[in-house]
Amino acid sequence: YYDPPVFKLVSQEVFAEKFWNKNPDPEIIKQGREELIKVLDIYEKLLEGKEYLNGEFSLADIYHSPFTHYVYGVAKHSELWDSRPNVKNWWNRLRNREAVKKTLEEIP
């Protein structure tokens, strides 16, 4: 449920102009945001009392890193994570892990 809306945002706001020579489509961006809001609301509840999605750091968390990095920082939708305390704490914990930091540094 996470990937489709996140990919809509990344594809429009990061890849469209850079790789496809197209202008971002505001309707797809709006749709992606609306879908992502629903998913992050579920994550907010899921992460209650947990540090990571499965309770402890796992592949599930690692999988979220690249696109979240793009949407959170590059596409500037950080308020979607920051307005949900559990999601915000999860993302901060995740992106500040040494291995994840090194990986994200290598993403252009």
Short mmCIF file of C-alpha atoms in Angstrom, two decimals:
data_model
loop_
_atom_site.label_atom_id
_atom_site.label_comp_id
_atom_site.label_asym_id
_atom_site.label_seq_id
_atom_site.Cartn_x
_atom_site.Cartn_y
_atom_site.Cartn_z
CA TYR A 1 0.00 0.00 0.00
CA TYR A 2 2.97 2.30 0.56
CA ASP A 3 4.74 2.05 -2.77
CA PRO A 4 1.99 3.12 -5.21
CA PRO A 5 1.32 6.55 -3.68
CA VAL A 6 4.98 7.18 -2.91
CA PHE A 7 5.93 6.23 -6.46
CA LYS A 8 3.33 8.67 -7.82
CA LEU A 9 5.02 11.49 -5.93
CA VAL A 10 8.57 10.44 -6.80
CA SER A 11 7.77 9.84 -10.45
CA GLN A 12 6.13 13.23 -10.83
CA GLU A 13 8.33 15.41 -8.63
CA VAL A 14 11.71 13.76 -9.01
CA PHE A 15 11.77 11.73 -12.23
CA ALA A 16 9.34 13.49 -14.63
CA GLU A 17 11.50 16.45 -15.66
CA LYS A 18 14.88 14.89 -14.97
CA PHE A 19 14.45 11.60 -16.79
CA TRP A 20 11.28 11.80 -18.89
CA ASN A 21 11.38 15.45 -20.03
CA LYS A 22 7.80 15.97 -18.82
CA ASN A 23 6.18 18.46 -16.50
CA PRO A 24 4.89 17.04 -13.22
CA ASP A 25 1.18 16.26 -13.29
CA PRO A 26 -0.51 18.07 -10.37
CA GLU A 27 -3.46 15.66 -10.41
CA ILE A 28 -1.20 12.64 -9.95
CA ILE A 29 0.66 14.47 -7.17
CA LYS A 30 -2.63 15.26 -5.44
CA GLN A 31 -3.80 11.67 -5.79
CA GLY A 32 -0.49 10.34 -4.45
CA ARG A 33 -0.66 12.62 -1.42
CA GLU A 34 -4.24 11.60 -0.65
CA GLU A 35 -3.39 7.91 -0.88
CA LEU A 36 -0.21 8.33 1.15
CA ILE A 37 -2.07 10.16 3.92
CA LYS A 38 -4.30 7.10 4.37
CA VAL A 39 -1.32 4.76 4.50
CA LEU A 40 0.59 6.93 6.97
CA ASP A 41 -2.48 7.11 9.21
CA ILE A 42 -2.40 3.31 9.36
CA TYR A 43 1.36 3.36 10.00
CA GLU A 44 0.80 5.82 12.85
CA LYS A 45 -1.38 3.23 14.60
CA LEU A 46 0.85 0.31 13.60
CA LEU A 47 3.93 2.00 15.05
CA GLU A 48 2.30 2.77 18.40
CA GLY A 49 4.64 1.41 21.07
CA LYS A 50 7.13 0.17 18.46
CA GLU A 51 10.41 1.49 17.17
CA TYR A 52 10.11 -0.19 13.76
CA LEU A 53 7.35 -1.63 11.59
CA ASN A 54 7.80 -5.21 12.84
CA GLY A 55 8.82 -4.14 16.32
CA GLU A 56 12.52 -4.45 15.61
CA PHE A 57 14.62 -3.23 12.71
CA SER A 58 13.99 -5.42 9.65
CA LEU A 59 13.95 -5.60 5.89
CA ALA A 60 10.49 -4.03 5.99
CA ASP A 61 12.04 -0.81 7.30
CA ILE A 62 15.00 -0.88 4.93
CA TYR A 63 12.65 -1.30 1.98
CA HIS A 64 10.98 2.04 2.80
CA SER A 65 14.20 4.06 2.90
CA PRO A 66 14.93 5.13 -0.71
CA PHE A 67 11.49 6.36 -1.79
CA THR A 68 10.79 7.87 1.63
CA HIS A 69 14.06 9.75 1.34
CA TYR A 70 12.94 11.20 -1.99
CA VAL A 71 9.42 12.07 -0.93
CA TYR A 72 10.37 13.37 2.51
CA GLY A 73 13.32 15.49 1.49
CA VAL A 74 13.69 15.93 -2.23
CA ALA A 75 10.00 16.27 -3.07
CA LYS A 76 9.45 18.14 0.20
CA HIS A 77 6.45 16.34 1.67
CA SER A 78 7.99 16.00 5.13
CA GLU A 79 4.85 17.30 6.84
CA LEU A 80 3.10 14.03 5.98
CA TRP A 81 5.54 12.18 8.26
CA ASP A 82 6.21 14.97 10.75
CA SER A 83 2.52 15.47 11.59
CA ARG A 84 2.30 11.89 12.89
CA PRO A 85 4.51 11.42 15.98
CA ASN A 86 5.00 7.64 15.66
CA VAL A 87 5.72 7.88 11.93
CA LYS A 88 8.05 10.82 12.46
CA ASN A 89 10.00 8.97 15.17
CA TRP A 90 10.17 5.82 13.04
CA TRP A 91 11.51 7.72 10.03
CA ASN A 92 14.03 9.63 12.15
CA ARG A 93 15.25 6.41 13.78
CA LEU A 94 15.46 4.70 10.42
CA ARG A 95 17.26 7.43 8.50
CA ASN A 96 19.74 7.96 11.32
CA ARG A 97 20.93 4.35 11.39
CA GLU A 98 24.52 4.37 10.19
CA ALA A 99 24.00 1.91 7.31
CA VAL A 100 20.87 3.72 6.11
CA LYS A 101 22.64 7.10 6.30
CA LYS A 102 25.48 5.79 4.15
CA THR A 103 23.05 4.36 1.63
CA LEU A 104 20.98 7.54 1.42
CA GLU A 105 24.12 9.62 0.97
CA GLU A 106 24.83 7.66 -2.20
CA ILE A 107 21.43 8.39 -3.72
CA PRO A 108 21.76 11.38 -6.07
#
